[in-house]
XYZ file of C-alpha atoms in Angstrom:
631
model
C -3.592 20.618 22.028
C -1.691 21.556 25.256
C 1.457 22.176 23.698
C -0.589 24.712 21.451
C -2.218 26.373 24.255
C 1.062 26.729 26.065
C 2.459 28.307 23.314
C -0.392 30.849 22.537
C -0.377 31.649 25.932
C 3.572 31.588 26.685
C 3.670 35.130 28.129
C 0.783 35.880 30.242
C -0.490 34.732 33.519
C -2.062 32.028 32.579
C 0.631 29.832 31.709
C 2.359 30.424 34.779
C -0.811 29.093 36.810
C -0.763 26.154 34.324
C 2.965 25.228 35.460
C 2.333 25.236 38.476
C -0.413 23.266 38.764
C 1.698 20.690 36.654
C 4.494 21.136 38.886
C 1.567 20.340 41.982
C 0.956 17.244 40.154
C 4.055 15.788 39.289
C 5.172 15.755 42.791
C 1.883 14.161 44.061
C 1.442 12.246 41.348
C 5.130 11.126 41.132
C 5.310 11.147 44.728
C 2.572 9.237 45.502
C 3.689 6.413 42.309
C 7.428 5.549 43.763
C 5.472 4.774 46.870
C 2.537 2.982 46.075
C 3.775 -0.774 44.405
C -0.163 -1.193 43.053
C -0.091 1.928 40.812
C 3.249 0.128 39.011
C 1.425 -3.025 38.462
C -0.293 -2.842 34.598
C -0.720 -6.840 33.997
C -0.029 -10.179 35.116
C 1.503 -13.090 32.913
C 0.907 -16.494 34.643
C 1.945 -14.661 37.491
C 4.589 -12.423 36.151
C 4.262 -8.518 36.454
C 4.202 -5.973 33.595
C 5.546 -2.643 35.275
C 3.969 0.613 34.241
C 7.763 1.103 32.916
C 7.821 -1.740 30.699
C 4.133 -0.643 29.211
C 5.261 2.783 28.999
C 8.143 2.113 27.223
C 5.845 -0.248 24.910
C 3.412 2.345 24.535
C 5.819 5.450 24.038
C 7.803 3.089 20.940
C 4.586 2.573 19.098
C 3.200 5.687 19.171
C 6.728 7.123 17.921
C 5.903 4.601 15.056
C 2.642 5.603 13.969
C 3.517 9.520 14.365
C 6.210 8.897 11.867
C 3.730 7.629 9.324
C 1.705 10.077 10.236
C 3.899 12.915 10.299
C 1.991 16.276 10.401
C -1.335 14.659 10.285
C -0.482 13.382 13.887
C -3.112 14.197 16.493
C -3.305 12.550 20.202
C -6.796 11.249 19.432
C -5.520 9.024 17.152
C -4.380 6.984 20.015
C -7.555 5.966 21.131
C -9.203 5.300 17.166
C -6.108 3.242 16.370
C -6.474 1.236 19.583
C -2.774 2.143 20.966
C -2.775 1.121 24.363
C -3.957 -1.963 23.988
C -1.589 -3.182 20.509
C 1.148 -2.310 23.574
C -0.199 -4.051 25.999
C -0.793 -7.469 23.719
C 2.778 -6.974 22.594
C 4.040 -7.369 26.352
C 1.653 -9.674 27.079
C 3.055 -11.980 24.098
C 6.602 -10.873 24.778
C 6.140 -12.140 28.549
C 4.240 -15.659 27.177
C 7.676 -16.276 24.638
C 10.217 -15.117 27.363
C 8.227 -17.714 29.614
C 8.263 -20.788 27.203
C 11.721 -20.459 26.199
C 12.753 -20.637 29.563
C 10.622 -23.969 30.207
C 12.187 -25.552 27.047
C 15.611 -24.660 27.800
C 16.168 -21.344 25.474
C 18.193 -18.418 26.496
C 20.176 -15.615 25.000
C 23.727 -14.816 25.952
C 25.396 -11.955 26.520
C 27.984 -12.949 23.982
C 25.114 -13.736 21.352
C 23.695 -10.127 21.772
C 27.135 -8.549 21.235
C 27.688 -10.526 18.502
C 24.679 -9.352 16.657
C 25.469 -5.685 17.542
C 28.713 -5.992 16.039
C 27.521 -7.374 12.540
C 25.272 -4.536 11.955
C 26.970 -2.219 8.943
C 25.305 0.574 10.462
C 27.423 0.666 13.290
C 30.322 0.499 11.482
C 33.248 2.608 10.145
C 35.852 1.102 7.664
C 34.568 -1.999 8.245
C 34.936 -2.227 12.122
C 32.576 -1.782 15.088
C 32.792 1.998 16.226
C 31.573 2.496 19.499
C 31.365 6.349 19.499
C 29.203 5.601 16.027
C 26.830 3.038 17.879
C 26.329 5.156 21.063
C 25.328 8.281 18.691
C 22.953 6.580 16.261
C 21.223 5.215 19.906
C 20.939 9.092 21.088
C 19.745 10.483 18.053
C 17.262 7.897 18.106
C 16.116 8.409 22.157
C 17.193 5.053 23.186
C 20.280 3.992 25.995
C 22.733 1.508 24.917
C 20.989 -1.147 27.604
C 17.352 -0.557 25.915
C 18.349 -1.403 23.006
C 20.397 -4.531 23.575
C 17.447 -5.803 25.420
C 15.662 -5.470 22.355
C 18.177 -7.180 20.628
C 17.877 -10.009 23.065
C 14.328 -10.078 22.985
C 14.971 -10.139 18.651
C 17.234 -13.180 18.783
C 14.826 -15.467 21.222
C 12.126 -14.693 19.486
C 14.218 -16.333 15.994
C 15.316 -19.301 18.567
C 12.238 -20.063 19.531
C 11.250 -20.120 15.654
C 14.016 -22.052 14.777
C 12.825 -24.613 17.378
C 9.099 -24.939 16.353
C 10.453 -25.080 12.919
C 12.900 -28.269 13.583
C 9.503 -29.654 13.758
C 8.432 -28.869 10.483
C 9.349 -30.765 6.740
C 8.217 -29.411 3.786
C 8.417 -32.795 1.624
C 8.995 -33.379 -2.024
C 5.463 -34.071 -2.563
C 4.225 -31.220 -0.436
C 6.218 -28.836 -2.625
C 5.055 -30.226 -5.992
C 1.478 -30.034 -4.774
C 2.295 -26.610 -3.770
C 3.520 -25.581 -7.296
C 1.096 -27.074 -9.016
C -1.916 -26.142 -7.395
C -0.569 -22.298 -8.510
C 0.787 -23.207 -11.937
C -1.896 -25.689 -13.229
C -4.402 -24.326 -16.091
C -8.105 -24.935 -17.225
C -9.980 -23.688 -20.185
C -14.008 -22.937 -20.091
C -16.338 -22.232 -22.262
C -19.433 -19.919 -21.332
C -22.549 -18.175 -21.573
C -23.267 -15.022 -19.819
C -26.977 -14.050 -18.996
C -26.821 -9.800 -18.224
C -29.015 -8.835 -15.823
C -29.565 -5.590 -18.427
C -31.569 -7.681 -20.498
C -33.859 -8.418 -17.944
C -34.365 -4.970 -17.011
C -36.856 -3.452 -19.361
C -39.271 -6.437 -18.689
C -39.901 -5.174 -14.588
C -42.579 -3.970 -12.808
C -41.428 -2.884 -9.061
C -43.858 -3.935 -6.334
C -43.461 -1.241 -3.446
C -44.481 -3.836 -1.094
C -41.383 -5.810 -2.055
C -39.039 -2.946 -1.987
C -39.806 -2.092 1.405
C -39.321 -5.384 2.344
C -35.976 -5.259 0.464
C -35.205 -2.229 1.962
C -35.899 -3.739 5.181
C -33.429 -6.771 4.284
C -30.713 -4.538 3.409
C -31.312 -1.963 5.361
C -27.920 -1.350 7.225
C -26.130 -1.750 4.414
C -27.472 2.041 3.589
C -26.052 3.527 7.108
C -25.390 6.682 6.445
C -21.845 7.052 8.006
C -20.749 9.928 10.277
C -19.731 13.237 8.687
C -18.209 16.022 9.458
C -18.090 19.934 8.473
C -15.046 22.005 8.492
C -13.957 25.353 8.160
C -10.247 26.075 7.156
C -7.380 29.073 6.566
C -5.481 28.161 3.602
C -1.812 29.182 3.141
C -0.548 29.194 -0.509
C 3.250 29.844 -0.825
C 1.882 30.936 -4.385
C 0.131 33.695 -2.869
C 3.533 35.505 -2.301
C 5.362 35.401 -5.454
C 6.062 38.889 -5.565
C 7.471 39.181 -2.397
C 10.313 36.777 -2.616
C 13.363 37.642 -4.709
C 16.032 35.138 -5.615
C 19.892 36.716 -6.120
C 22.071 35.640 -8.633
C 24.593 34.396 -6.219
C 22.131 32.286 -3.944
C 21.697 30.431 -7.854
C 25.274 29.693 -8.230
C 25.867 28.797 -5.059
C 23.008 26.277 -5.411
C 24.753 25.563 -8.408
C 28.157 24.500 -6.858
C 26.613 22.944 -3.448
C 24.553 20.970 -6.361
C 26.683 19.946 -8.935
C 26.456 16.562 -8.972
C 22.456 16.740 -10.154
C 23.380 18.303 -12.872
C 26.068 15.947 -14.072
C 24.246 13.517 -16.834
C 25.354 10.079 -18.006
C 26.014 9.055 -21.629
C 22.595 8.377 -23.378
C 22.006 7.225 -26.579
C 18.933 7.606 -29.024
C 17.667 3.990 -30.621
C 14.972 2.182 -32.141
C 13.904 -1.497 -32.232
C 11.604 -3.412 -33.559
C 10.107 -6.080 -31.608
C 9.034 -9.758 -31.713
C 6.643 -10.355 -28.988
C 7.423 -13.751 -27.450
C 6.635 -15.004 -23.839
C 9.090 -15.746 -21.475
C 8.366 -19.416 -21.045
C 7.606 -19.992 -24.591
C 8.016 -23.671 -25.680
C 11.448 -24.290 -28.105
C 9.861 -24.631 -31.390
C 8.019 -20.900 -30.699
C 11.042 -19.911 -30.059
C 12.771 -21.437 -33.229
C 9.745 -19.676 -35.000
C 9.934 -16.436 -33.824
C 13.290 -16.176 -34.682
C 13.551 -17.071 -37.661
C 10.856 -14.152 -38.360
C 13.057 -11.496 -36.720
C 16.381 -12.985 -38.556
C 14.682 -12.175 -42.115
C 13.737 -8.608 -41.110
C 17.163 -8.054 -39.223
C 18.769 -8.990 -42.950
C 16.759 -6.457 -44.568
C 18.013 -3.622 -41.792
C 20.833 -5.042 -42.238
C 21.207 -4.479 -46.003
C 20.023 -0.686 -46.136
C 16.475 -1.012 -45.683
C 14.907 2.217 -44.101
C 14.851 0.695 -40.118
C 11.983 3.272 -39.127
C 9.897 1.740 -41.967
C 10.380 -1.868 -41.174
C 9.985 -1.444 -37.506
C 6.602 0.393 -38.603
C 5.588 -2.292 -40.279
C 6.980 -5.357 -38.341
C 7.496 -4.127 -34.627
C 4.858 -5.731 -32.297
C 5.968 -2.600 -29.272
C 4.353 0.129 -28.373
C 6.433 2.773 -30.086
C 5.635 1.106 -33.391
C 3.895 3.977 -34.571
C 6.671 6.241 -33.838
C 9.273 3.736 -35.961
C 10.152 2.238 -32.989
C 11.766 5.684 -31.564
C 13.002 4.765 -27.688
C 14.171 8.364 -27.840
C 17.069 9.370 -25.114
C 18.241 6.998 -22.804
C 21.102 6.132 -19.934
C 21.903 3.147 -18.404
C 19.484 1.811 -16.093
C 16.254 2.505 -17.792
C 16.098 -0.627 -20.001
C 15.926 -4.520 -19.541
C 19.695 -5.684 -19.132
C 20.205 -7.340 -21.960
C 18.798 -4.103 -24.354
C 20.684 -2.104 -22.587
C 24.002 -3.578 -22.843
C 24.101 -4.482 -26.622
C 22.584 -0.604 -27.423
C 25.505 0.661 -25.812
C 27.908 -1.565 -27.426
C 26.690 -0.065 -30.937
C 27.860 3.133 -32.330
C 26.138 5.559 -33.933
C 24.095 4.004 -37.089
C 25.445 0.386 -36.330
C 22.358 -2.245 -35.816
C 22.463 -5.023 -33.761
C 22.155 -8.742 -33.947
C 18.763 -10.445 -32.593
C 18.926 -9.500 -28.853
C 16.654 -11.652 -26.497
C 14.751 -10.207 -23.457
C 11.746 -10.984 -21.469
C 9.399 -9.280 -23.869
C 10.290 -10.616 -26.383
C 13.213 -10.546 -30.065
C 14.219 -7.400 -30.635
C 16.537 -5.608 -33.332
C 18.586 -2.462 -32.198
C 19.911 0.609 -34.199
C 21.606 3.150 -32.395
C 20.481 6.389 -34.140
C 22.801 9.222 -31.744
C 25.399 9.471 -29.196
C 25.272 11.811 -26.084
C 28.311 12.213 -24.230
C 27.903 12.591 -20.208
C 28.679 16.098 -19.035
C 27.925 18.241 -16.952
C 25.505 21.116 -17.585
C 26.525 24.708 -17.626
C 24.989 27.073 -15.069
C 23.020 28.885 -17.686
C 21.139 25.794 -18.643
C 19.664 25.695 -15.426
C 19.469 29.053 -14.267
C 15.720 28.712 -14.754
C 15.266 25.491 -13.007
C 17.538 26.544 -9.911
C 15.366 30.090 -9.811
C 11.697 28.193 -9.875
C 13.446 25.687 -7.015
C 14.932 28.984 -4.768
C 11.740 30.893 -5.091
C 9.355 27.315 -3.784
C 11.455 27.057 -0.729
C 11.714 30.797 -0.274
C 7.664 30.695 -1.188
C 7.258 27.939 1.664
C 9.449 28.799 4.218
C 7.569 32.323 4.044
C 4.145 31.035 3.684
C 5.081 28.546 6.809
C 6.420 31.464 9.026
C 2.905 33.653 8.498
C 0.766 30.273 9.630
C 2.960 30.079 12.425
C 2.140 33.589 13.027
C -1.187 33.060 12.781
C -1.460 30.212 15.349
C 0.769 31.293 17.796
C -1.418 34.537 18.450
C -4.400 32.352 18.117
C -6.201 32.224 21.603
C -7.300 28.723 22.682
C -11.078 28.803 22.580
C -11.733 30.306 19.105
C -14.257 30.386 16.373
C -11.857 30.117 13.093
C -14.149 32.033 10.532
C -14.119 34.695 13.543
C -10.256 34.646 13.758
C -9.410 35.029 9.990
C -11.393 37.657 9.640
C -10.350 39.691 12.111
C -7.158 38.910 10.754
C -8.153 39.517 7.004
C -7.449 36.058 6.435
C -9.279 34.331 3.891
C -10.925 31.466 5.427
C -13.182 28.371 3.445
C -15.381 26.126 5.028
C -16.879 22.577 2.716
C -19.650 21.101 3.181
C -20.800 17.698 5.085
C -18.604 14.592 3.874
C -17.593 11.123 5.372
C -14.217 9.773 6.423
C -14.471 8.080 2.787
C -14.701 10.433 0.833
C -12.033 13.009 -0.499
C -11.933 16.502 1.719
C -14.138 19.338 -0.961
C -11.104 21.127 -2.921
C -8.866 19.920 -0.146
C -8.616 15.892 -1.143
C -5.893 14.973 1.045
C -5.104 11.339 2.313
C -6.774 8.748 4.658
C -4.352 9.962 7.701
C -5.481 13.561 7.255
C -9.414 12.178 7.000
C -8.713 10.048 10.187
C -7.285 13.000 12.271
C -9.791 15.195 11.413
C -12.523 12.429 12.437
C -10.647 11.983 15.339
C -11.231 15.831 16.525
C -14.190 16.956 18.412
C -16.538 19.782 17.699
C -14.817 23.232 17.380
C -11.418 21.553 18.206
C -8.904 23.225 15.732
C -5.576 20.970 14.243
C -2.304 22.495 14.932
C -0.624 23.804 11.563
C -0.454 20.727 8.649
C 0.791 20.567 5.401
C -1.026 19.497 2.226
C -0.435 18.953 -1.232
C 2.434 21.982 -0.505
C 0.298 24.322 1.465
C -0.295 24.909 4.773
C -3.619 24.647 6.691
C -5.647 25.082 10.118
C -8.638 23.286 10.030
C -11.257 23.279 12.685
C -14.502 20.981 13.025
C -17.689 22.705 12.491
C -19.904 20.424 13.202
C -20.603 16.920 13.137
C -23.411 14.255 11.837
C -22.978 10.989 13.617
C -23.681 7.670 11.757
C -27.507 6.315 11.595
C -29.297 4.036 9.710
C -31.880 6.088 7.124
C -35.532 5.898 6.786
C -36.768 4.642 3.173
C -37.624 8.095 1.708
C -34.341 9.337 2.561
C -32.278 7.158 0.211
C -35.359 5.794 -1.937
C -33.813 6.431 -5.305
C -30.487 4.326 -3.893
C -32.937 1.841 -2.968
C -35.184 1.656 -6.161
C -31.649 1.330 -8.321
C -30.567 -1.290 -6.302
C -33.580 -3.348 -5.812
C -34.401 -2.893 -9.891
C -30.704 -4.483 -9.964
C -31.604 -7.236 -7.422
C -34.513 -8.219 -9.508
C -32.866 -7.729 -13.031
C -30.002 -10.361 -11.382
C -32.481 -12.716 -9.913
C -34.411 -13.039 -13.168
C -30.864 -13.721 -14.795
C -29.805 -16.337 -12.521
C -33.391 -18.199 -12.802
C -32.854 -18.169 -16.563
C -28.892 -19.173 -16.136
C -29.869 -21.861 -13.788
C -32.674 -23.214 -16.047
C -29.893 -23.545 -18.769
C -27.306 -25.096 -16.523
C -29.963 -28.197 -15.630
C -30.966 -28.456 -19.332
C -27.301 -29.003 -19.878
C -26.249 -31.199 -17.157
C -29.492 -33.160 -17.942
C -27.677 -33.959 -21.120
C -28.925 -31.797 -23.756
C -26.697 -30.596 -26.701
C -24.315 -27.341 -25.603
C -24.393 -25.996 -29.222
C -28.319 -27.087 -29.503
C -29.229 -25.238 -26.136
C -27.509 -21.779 -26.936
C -28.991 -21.867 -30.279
C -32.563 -22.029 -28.939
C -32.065 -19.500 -26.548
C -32.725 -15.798 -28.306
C -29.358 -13.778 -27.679
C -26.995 -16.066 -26.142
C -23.553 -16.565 -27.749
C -21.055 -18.987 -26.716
C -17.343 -17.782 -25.567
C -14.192 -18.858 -24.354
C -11.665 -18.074 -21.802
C -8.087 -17.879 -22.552
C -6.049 -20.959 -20.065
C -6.261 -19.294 -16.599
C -4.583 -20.473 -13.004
C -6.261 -20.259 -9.814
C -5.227 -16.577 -8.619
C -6.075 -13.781 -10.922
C -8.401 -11.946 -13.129
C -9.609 -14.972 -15.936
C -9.991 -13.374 -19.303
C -12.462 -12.318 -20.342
C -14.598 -12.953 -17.458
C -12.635 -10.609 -15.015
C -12.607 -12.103 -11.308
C -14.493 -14.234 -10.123
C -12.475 -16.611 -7.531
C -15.809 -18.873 -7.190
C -16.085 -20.197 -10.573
C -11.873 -20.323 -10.955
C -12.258 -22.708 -7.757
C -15.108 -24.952 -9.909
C -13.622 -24.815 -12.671
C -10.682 -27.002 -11.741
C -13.587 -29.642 -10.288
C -14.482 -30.363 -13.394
C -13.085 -32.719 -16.020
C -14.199 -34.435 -19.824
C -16.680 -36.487 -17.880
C -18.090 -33.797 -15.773
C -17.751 -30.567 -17.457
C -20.061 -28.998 -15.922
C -21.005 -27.414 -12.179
C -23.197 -27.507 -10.083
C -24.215 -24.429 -9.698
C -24.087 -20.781 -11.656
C -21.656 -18.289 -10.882
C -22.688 -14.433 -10.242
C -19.736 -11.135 -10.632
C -20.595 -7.370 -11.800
C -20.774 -7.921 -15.020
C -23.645 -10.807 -15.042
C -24.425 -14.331 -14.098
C -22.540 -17.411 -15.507
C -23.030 -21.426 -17.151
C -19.117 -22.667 -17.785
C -18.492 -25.849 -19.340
C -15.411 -27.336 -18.758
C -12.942 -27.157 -22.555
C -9.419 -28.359 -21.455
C -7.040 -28.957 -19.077
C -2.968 -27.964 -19.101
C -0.460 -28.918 -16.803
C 1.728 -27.628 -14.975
C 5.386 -27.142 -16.731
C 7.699 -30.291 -14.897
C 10.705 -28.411 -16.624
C 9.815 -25.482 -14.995
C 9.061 -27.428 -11.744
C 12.561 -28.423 -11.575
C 14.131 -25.026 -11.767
C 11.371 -23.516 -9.654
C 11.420 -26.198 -6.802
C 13.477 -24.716 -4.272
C 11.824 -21.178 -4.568
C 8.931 -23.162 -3.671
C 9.814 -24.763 -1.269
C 11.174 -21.811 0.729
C 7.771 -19.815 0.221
C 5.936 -22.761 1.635
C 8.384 -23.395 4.254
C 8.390 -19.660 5.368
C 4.058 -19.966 5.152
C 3.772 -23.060 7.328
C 6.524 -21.528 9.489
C 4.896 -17.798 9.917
C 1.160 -20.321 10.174
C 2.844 -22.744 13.134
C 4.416 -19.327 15.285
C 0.942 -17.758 15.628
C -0.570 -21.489 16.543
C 1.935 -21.408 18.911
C 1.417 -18.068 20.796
C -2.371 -18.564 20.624
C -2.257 -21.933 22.374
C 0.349 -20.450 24.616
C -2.646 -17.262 25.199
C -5.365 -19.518 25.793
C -3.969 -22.088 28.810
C -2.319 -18.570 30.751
C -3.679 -17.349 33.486
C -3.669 -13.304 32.350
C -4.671 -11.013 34.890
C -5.282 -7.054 33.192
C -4.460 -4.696 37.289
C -4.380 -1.251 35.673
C -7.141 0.903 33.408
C -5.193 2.101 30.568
């Protein structure tokens, strides 16, 4: 906020008493620093200093990397809520315990090593050679000296030394690798019984002893979280349509300067039909499938009407529409579609062409030459793009207005009015949910959550317009008395006893069954069960048509033929479950063997990424770390 007092204040006294009191306080300050070896000091490492420089530096790269992700939204706060100062610090503080190591263990960068790296990078070259006027300028534009940067280079190639070294340590064996794949890749089948807690429902009587009791239980998960208030001036480029004008020569020179977006590539229109088949489909599917698709690709081929048959026989989505793809270029379809429809000319159909999804036949029903569109085809679209930048570069220039005459300590409603501005305010809402009217993003929630009462943002852009906000007031987080959120709590604890009542009854099943009695016998006695199945599902992902539920996927692969079923019962949204184990399927060897190296590398990389972080933490733990300095 000081740059935006400085600048709402940039002719009048007051800024020249604020510059010099700065000016007071960078000699002192500065003075007083170069002088004094203690105010330097930030951190010890086992003895070795972090310099104020070195944090700085630390600090100053970070927080350019969170203000470019959040842009506009960015507000000093932020540093503090996001916990800045000390992700620096801990970066040093591992950076020091690495540098330290490697030296004990005999690692080191060279100079030569560095350069060498430099040189490689494409960026800095031109025509395929290092070009050292290139590599100075990208470092300028980017705020760093030659000499920063190749320390962070060096610092960049230790740190993948000292990984290669831990990892000449570590095998990924054969047997690790197929334990790997098939613990992902390995299938089981269960039958089930759901018990809804909805059918429980209409049978309770709440006890308001209980509930309060409940409440008391749960009660913090019912904090009501902090909220906040605002009051905002809204800038809609919209708002001044009529006063921006657009000349026919600013549209063809937009034209010209533009003429490459309005060059388009040779499209075709087609239609297919498709034969759904899966990727890893065993051969005799395969042999089955197409031998389907070769009878119907004999009747296109003989004159049949190809909208009808894909109508009747296409398993796509645009079966409805005859299998109409409409338009396309190159690039918007799977390879293999793509390059025999552009083979075809117009009203030829192709052979059976395979692709992920599935068999599919092609007919290529129009050609459309690339070109490039005349100016009068997009005269329109040029003239709705000149008049939204015009719009917004003249709704940005009256915000800027706006806060640049706006005096530091201000009431906002106050302001706009006196400036006939409209002005909005919303009402209460928490830092999860969506801004009223406004929405906006989680960094624009967070920045505003991060300002303090009657603090105003500096001029942001949303969803295209421009905005001030400025906090209202605010509600800080508590935890709620019962009659404050008692119809929350009465849902909920109807719910709790709706589930408990179907988890007794599920559970009174499951021990009938694992006592032995008949699986068909037991559902039948019970009024309004009905036994399902699942399709074959793997450990990791939704199981159909259960949904998620990572607890029973775990138990499920416990059980076999002579233990089918759990334990236990297994609770998700939707209800509580009894599974019986129905079948087992392996996973593919065939596919094992083309797989295996992919494998191997993602395990490798896992164990590798898993062994680095043991490393540093057991290097954190036995150093002697000394924090000197208050940031």
């Amino acid at each position: 906020m000081l740059l935006s007092l400085m600048r709402r204040h940039a002719k009048s006294y007051l800024i020249k008493i604020l510059i010099a009191i700065i000016a007071i306080v960078f000699i002192f300050y500065f003075g007083y620093s170069f002088t004094s070896r203690e105010g330097a000091k930030v951190a010890t490492v086992n003895g070795e200093l972090i310099t104020r420089v070195e944090y700085q530096k630390a600090f100053r790269n970070l927080l350019e990397t969170y203000q470019k992700q959040y842009k506009g939204f960015w507000n000093d706060r932020l540093i503090k809520s996001l916990g800045l100062k000390k992700q620096a610090l801990d970066t040093l503080i591992t950076e020091k315990l690495i540098s330290q190591e490697s030296r004990r263990i005999g690692l080191e960068v060279t100079d030569e090593e560095v350069q060498k790296r430099i040189l490689s990078y494409p960026v800095f070259q031109f025509r395929g050679r290092f070009d050292e006027a290139r590599y100075r300028s990208l470092l300028a534009n980017n705020h760093m000296k030659p000499e920063e940067f190749e320390a962070e280079i060096a610092r960049q190639v230790l740190r993948e030394k000292v990984q290669q070294f831990i990892s000449s340590f570590l095998l990924v064996t054969d047997r690790e690798v197929q334990d790997y794949y098939t613990f992902a890749n390995e299938q089981v089948k269960v039958a089930f019984v759901k018990f809804s807690p909805k059918d429980f429902e209409d049978s309770l009587s709440l006890d308001t002893s209980e509930m309060e009791k409940y409440f008391k239980e749960h009660r913090s998960e019912y904090r009501i979280p902090a909220k906040i208030k605002i009051v905002y001036i809204e800038i809609d480029p919209d708002r001044y349509r009529d006063q921006i004008t657009v000349s026919d020569q600013q549209i063809k020179d937009y034209y010209y300067d533009n003429i490459e977006r309005y060059k388009v590539k040779k499209q075709i229109r087609a239609r297919h039909i498709l034969f759904k088949l899966d990727e890893n489909a065993p051969e005799d599917k395969v042999k089955e499938i197409k031998a389907k698709a070769a009878k119907i690709l004999e009747r296109a081929k003989k004159g049949e009407d190809f909208a009808a048959l894909a109508r009747k026989f296409s398993e796509g989505p645009t079966k409805d529409k005859g299998g109409d793809l409409g338009y396309f270029s190159k690039g918007e379809m799977l390879k293999p579609f793509e390059e025999a429809a552009f083979k075809l000319k117009k009203g030829e159909i192709s052979g059976l062409v395979r692709t992920s999804f599935g068999f599919h036949i092609i007919k290529v029903e129009d050609i459309r030459e690339p070109r490039t569109k005349k100016l009068e085809e997009v005269r329109q679209e040029i003239l709705d793009e000149l008049g939204k930048i015009a719009r917004s570069d003249f709704a940005h220039e009256k915000a800027l207005a706006l806060i640049d005459q706006m005096p530091y300590d201000v009431d906002l409603e106050v302001y706009a009015k006196e400036h006939h501005v409209p002005v909005k305010s919303t009402d209460f809402f928490a830092e999860n949910e969506p801004i009223p009217e406004i929405g906006g993003d989680s960094k624009l929630r967070k920045t505003l959550f991060s300002l303090e009462k009657k603090e105003i943002t500096d001029l942001m852009e949303v969803n295209e317009k421009f905005y001030i906000f400025q906090v209202a007031d605010k509600k800080p987080s508590y935890l709620p008395e019962l009659q404050e959120v008692r119809g929350e709590v009465e849902k909920d604890f109807r719910a709790y006893l709706a589930s408990q009542r179907a988890k007794k009854a599920a559970e009174a099943f499951l021990k009938q069954a694992r006592d032995g009695k008949d699986w068909k016998k037991l559902i039948a006695s019970q009024k309004g069960l009905t036994a399902e199945e699942t399709t074959f599902f793997k450990r990791i992902g939704a199981i159909d048509p259960i949904g998620f539920a990572s607890d029973l996927q775990e138990a499920a692969f416990g059980l076999d033929k002579d233990h089918p079923y759990p334990e236990k019962v297994f609770e998700n949204e939707e209800g509580v479950y009894v599974i019986r184990w129905e079948a087992y399927k392996a996973a593919d060897q065939e596919e094992f063997e083309k797989e295996k190296e992919r494998y191997r590398a993602t395990l490798f990389r896992v164990k590798q990424g898993a062994l680095l972080s043991d490393w540093i933490n057991a290097l954190r733990k036995k150093a002697e770390i000394e924090i000197l300095s208050d940031l």
